[in-house]
Short mmCIF file of C-alpha atoms in Angstrom, two decimals:
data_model
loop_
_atom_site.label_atom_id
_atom_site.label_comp_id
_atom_site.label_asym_id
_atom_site.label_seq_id
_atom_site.Cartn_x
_atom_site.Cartn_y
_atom_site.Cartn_z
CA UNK A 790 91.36 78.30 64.55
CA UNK A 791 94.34 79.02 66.42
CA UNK A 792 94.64 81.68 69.04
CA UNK A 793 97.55 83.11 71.60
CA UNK A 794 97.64 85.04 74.70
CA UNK A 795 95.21 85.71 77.64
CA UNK A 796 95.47 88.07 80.31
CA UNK A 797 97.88 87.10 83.40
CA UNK A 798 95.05 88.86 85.92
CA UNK A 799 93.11 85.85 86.93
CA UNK A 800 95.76 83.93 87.31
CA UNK A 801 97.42 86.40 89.54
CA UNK A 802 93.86 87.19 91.50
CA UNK A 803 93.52 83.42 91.92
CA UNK A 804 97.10 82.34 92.89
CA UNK A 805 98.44 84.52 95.74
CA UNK A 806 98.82 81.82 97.73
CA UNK A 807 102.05 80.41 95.52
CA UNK A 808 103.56 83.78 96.81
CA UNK A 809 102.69 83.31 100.68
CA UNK A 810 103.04 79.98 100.92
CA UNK A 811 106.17 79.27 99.35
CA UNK A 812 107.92 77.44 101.78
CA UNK A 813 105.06 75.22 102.63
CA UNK A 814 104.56 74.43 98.54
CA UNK A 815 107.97 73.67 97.97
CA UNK A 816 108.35 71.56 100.80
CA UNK A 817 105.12 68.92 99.91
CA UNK A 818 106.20 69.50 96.45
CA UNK A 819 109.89 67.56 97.52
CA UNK A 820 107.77 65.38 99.67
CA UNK A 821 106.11 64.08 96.61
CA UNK A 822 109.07 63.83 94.68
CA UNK A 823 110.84 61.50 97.18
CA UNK A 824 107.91 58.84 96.86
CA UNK A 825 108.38 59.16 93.24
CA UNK A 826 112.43 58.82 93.18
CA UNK A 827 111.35 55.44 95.00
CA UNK A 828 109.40 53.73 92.58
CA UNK A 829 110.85 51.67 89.72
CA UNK A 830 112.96 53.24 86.85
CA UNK A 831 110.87 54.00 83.57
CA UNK A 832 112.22 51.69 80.39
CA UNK A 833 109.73 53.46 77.80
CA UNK A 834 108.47 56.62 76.89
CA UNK A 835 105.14 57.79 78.29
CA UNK A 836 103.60 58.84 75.25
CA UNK A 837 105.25 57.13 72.62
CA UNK A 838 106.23 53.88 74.46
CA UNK A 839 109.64 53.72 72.66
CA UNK A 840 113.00 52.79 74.69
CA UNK A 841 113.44 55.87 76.78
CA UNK A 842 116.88 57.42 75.21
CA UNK A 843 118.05 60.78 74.94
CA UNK A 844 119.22 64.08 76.87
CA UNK A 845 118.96 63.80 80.15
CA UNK A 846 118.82 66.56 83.36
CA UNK A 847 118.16 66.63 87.45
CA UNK A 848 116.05 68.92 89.21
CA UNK A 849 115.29 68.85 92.61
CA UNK A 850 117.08 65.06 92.72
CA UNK A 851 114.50 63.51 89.85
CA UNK A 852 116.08 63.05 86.50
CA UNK A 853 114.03 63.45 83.31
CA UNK A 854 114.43 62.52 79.97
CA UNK A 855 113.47 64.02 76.75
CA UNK A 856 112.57 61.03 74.48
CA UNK A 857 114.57 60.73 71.73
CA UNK A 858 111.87 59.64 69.26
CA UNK A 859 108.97 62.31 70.24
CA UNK A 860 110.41 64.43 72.28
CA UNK A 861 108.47 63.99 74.99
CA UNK A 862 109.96 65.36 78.13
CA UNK A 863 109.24 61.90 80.48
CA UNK A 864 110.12 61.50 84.36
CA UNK A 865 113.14 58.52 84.91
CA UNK A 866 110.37 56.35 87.25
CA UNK A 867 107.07 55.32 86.83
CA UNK A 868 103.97 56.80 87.87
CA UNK A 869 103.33 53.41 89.67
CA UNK A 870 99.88 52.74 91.65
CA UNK A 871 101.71 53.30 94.83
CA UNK A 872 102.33 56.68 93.73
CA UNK A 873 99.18 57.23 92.48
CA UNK A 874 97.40 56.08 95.43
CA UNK A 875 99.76 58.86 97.61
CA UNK A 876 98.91 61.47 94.64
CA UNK A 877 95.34 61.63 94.51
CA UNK A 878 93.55 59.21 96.98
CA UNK A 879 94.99 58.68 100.42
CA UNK A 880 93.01 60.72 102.66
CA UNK A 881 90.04 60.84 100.00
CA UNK A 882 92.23 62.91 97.93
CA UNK A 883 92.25 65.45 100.70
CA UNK A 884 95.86 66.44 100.42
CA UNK A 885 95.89 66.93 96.58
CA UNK A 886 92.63 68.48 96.46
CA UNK A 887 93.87 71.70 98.70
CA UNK A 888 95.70 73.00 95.82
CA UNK A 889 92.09 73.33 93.77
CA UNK A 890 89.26 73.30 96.82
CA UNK A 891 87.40 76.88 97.14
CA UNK A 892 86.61 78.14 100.84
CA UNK A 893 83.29 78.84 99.76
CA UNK A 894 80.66 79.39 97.27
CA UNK A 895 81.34 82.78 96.26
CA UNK A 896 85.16 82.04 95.89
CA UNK A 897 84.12 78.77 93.74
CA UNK A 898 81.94 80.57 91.28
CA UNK A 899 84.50 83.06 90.80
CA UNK A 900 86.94 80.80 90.19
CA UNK A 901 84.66 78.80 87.60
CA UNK A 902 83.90 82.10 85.85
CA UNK A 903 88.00 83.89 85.90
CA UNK A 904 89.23 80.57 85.10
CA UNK A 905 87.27 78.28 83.37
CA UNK A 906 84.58 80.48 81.63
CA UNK A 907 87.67 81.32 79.00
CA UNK A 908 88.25 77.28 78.09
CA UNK A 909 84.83 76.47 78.32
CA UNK A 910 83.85 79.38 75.60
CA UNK A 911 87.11 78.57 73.59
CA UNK A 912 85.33 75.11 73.21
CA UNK A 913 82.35 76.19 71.98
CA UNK A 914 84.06 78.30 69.31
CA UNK A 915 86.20 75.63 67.86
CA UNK A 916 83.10 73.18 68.05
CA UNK A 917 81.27 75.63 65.92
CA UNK A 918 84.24 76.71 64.06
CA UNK A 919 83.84 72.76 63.27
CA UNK A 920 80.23 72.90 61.87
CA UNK A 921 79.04 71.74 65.25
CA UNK A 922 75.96 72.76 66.79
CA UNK A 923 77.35 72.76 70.72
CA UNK A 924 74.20 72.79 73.03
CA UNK A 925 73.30 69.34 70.81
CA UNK A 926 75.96 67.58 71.80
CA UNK A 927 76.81 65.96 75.43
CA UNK A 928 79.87 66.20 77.25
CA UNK A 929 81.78 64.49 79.62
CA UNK A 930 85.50 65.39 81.66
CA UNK A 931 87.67 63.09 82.67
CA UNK A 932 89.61 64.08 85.62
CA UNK A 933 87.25 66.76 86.85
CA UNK A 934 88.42 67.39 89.99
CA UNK A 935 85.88 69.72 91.76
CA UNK A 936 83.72 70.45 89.22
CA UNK A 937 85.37 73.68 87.86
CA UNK A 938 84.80 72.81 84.04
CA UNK A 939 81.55 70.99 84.11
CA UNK A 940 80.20 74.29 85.71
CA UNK A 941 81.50 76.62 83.35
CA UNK A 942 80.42 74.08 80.90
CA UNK A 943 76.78 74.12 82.61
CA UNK A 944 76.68 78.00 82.88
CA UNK A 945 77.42 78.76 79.42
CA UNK A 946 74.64 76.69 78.41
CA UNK A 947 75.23 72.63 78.22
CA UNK A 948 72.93 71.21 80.59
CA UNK A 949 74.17 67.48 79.40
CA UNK A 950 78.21 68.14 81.32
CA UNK A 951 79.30 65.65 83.19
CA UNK A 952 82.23 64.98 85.14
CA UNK A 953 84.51 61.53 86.38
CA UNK A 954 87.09 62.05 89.48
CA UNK A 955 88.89 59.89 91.45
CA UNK A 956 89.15 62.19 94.86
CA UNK A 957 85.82 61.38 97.36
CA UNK A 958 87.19 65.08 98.85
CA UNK A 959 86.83 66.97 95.08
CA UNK A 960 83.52 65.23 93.93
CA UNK A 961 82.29 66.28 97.25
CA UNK A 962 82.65 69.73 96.64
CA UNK A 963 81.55 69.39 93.06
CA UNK A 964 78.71 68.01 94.04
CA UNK A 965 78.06 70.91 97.08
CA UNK A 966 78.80 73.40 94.62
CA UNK A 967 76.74 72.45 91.18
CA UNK A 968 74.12 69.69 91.84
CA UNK A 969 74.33 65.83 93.01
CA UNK A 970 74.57 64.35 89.56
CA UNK A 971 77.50 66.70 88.18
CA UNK A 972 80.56 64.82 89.01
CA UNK A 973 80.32 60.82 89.58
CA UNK A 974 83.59 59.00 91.81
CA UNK A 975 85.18 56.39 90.53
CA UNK A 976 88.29 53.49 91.32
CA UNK A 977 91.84 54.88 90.15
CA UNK A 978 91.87 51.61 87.70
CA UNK A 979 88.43 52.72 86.07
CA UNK A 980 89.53 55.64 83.83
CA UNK A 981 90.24 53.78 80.80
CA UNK A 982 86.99 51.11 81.14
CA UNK A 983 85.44 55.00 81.43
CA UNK A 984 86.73 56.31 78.71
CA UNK A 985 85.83 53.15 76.47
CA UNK A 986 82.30 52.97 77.87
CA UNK A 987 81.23 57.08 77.95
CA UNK A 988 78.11 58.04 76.41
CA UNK A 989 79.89 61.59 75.18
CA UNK A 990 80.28 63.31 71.62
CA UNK A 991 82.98 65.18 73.57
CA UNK A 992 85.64 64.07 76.24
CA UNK A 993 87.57 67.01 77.86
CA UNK A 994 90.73 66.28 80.03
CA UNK A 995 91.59 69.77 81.24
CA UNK A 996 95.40 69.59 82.64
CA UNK A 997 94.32 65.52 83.56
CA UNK A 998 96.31 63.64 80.63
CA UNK A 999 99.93 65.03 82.35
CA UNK A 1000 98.64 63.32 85.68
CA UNK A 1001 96.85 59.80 84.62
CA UNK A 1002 98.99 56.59 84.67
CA UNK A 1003 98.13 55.73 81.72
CA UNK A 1004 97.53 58.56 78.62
CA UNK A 1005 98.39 55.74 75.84
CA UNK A 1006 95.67 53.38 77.29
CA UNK A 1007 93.02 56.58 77.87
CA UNK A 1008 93.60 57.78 74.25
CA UNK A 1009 93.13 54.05 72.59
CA UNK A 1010 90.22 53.93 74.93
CA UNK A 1011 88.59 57.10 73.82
CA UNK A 1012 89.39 56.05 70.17
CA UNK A 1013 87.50 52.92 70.59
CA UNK A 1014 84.84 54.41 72.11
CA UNK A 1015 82.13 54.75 68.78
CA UNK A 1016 80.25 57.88 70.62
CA UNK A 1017 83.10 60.24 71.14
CA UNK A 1018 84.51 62.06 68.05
CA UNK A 1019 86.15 65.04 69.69
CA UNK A 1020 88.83 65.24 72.38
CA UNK A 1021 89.39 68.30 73.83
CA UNK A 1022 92.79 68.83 76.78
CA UNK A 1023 94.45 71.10 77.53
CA UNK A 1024 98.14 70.12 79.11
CA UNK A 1025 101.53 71.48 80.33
CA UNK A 1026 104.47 71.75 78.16
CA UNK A 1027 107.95 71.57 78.23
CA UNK A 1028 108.83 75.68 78.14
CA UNK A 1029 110.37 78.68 79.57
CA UNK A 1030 108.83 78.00 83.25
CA UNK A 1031 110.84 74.25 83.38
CA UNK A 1032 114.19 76.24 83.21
CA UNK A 1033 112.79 78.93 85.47
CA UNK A 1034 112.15 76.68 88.01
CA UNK A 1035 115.60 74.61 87.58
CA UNK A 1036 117.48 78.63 88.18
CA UNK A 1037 115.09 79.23 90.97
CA UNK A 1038 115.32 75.51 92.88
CA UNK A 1039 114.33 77.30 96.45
CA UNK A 1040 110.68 78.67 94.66
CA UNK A 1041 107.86 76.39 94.75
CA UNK A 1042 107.76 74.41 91.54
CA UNK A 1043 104.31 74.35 89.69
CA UNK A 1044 105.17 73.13 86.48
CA UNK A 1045 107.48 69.84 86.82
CA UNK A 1046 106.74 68.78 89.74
CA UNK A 1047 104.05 66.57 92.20
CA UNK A 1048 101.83 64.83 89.68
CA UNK A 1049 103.35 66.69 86.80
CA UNK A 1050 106.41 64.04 86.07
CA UNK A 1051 106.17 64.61 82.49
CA UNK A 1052 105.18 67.44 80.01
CA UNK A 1053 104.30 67.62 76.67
CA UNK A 1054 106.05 69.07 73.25
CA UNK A 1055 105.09 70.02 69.65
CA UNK A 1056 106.66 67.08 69.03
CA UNK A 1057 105.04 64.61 71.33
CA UNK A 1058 101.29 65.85 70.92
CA UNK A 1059 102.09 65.47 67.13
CA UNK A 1060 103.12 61.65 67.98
CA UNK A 1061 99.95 61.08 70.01
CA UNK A 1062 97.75 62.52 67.42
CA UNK A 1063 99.24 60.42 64.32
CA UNK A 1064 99.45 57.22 66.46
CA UNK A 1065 95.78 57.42 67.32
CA UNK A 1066 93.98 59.42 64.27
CA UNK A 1067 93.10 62.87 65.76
CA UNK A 1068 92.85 65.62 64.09
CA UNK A 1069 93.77 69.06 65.60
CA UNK A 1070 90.97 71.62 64.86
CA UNK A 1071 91.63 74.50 67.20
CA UNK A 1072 94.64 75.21 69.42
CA UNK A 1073 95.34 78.32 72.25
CA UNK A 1074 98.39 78.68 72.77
CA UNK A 1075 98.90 80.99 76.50
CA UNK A 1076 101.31 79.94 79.66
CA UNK A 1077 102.45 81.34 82.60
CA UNK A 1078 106.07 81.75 82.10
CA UNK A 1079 106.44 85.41 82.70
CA UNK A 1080 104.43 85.09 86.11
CA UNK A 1081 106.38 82.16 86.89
CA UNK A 1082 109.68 84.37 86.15
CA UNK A 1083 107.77 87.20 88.34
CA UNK A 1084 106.86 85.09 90.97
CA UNK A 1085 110.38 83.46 91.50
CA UNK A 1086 112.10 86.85 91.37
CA UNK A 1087 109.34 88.37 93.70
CA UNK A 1088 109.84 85.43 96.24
CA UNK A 1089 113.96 84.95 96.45
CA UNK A 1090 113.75 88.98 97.13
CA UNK A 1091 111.44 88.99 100.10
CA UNK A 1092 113.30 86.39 100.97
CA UNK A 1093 115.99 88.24 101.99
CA UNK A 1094 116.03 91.06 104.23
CA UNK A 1095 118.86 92.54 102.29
CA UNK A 1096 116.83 92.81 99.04
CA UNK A 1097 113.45 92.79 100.48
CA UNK A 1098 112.86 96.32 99.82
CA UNK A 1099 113.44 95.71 96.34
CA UNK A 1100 110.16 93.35 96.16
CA UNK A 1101 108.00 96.51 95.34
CA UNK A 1102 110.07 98.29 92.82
CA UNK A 1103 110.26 94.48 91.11
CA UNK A 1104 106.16 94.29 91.23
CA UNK A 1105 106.15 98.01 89.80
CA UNK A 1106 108.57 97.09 86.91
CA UNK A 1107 107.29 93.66 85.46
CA UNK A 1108 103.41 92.97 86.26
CA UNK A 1109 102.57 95.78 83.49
CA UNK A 1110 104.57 94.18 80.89
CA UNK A 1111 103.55 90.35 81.65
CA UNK A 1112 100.89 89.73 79.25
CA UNK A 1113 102.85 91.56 76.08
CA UNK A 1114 106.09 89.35 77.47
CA UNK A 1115 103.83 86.06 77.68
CA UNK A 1116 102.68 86.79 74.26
CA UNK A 1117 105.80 87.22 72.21
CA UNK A 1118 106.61 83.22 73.88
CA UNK A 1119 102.52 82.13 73.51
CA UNK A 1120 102.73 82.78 69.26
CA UNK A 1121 105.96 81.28 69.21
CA UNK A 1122 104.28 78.16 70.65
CA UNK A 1123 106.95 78.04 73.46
CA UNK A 1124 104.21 78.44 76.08
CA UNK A 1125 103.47 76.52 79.48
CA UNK A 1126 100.38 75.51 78.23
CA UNK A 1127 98.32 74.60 75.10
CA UNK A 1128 94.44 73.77 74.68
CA UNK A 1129 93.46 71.71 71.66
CA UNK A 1130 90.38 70.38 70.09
CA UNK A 1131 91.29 67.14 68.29
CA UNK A 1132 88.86 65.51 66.30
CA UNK A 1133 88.86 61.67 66.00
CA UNK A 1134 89.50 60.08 62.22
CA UNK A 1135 86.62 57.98 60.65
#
């Protein structure tokens, strides 16, 4: 089952804050990326582990490598544990967690239901596409931040969701939000003993595999693990919005960038899934490219008083034609962003 395209609306709804607080965004975004330009050079590729050789650019100071073997597009340092422990749990995670926290209750369930509804009911198709009964079967996210997926897991109709996180601050609200036993806190060094040990017929990792230390250890660990046989992620690729954001360096950066030092490629998720026997079942293929391209646009014009006035006829122009745009690059498979459901080899 493979699919393309899904309306820019939420997304646009849900994000207004990239255009407001631009300056703010970029500005923590660089922050980041100076602790990470300080840690130790990276000698192998992330997701294939071989020497890490092969064209190489800068943006915003950090140089990146596409691996010569896979593909993969890899960060030149490593996502060390001081890094880590500056990403996503200083301050309880408070920092990192600001990006996906909700106000309030309202603004949280309609963020689970524009947002994660959609990947939560694309699961359930491919599992039955698969000849799986889905309400059966029990479920468990890695990287679950505040809860988003394991309550649009729970509200379309799998009771047994569960969540891991590493942020006090995001199981918090998880827990607020949904119920006390939805998302459980663990040590940053516990994801892969996790993902070995999880009682779960399905692991999801929804945009968590681009952000872990570790993705070859998680995945070995997951195919060790005899009670999971599916693997669903979804993760950012190397696409349109990388070069977008290299011609726009003054726009805050969402796709490489902060805890996104390396994105995926055909080539690389092709890697993962021969090295460690998955099979992919169901794929949806949508990004965010064009919004990115309206967004950086939108934000150098207000920018300036000069072309300020300019910012409207811009909105008028493109935001009718994003979605038939994003789609001519989503069935090409040059997207931002691809969800798969991989199914472990006997």
């Amino acid at each position: 089952m493979i699919r393309y395209g899904k309306s820019s609306g939420a997304l646009l709804a849900h994000k207004k804050g990239f255009f407001a607080e631009n300056d703010g965004l970029l500005n923590e975004g660089r922050r980041i990326g100076a602790v990470y330009t300080q840690q130790p050079r990276r000698t192998a590729c992330k997701c294939c582990d071989a020497p890490l050789e092969g064209p190489r650019f800068t943006k915003q100071d950090i140089e990146y490598v596409l691996c010569g073997r896979c593909s993969h597009l890899n960060g030149a340092h490593e996502d060390t544990d001081a890094f880590c422990e500056a990403m996503y749990v200083q301050d309880g995670g408070a920092s990192y967690a600001k990006t996906y926290s909700s106000a309030d209750k309202d603004a949280y369930r309609a963020r689970v239901r524009d947002i994660y509804v959609p990947k939560a009911e694309f699961l359930r198709d491919a599992l039955s596409e698969a000849g799986e009964t889905p309400e059966t079967l029990r479920f468990a996210d890695l990287g679950a931040g505040s809860g988003y997926f394991v309550a649009a897991m729970r509200d379309i109709g799998w009771p047994h969701s569960h969540g891991y996180e590493v942020s006090d601050v995001q199981v918090a609200l998880a827990q607020a939000m949904i119920s006390e036993d939805a998302v459980k806190a663990h040590a940053l060094d516990a994801a892969a003993e996790i993902a070995g040990t999880v009682e779960a017929d399905v692991v999801s990792m929804i945009g968590v595999l681009e952000h872990v230390q570790n993705p070859r250890e998680i995945v070995a660990a997951l195919r060790s693990n005899p009670n999971v046989r599916y693997f669903y992620i979804s993760v950012p690729l190397f696409s349109p919005s990388t070069m977008i954001e290299c011609a726009f360096p003054e726009v805050f950066q969402r796709q490489l960038s902060a805890g996104h030092t390396h994105l995926y490629t055909e080539g690389s998720i092709d890697w993962m899934c021969r090295e460690f026997g998955l099979n992919r079942l169901s794929e949806w293929w949508f990004g965010t490219d064009m919004v990115d391209f309206y967004r950086s646009v939108a934000v150098e014009l207000e920018r300036n008083p000069e072309t300020a006035a300019l910012a409207g006829y811009w909105r008028e122009m493109i935001v009718p034609a994003l979605d038939e745009a994003q789609l001519a690059l989503d069935t090409r498979k040059t997207a931002s962003e691809v969800h798969l459901l991989m199914r472990f080899a006997d």
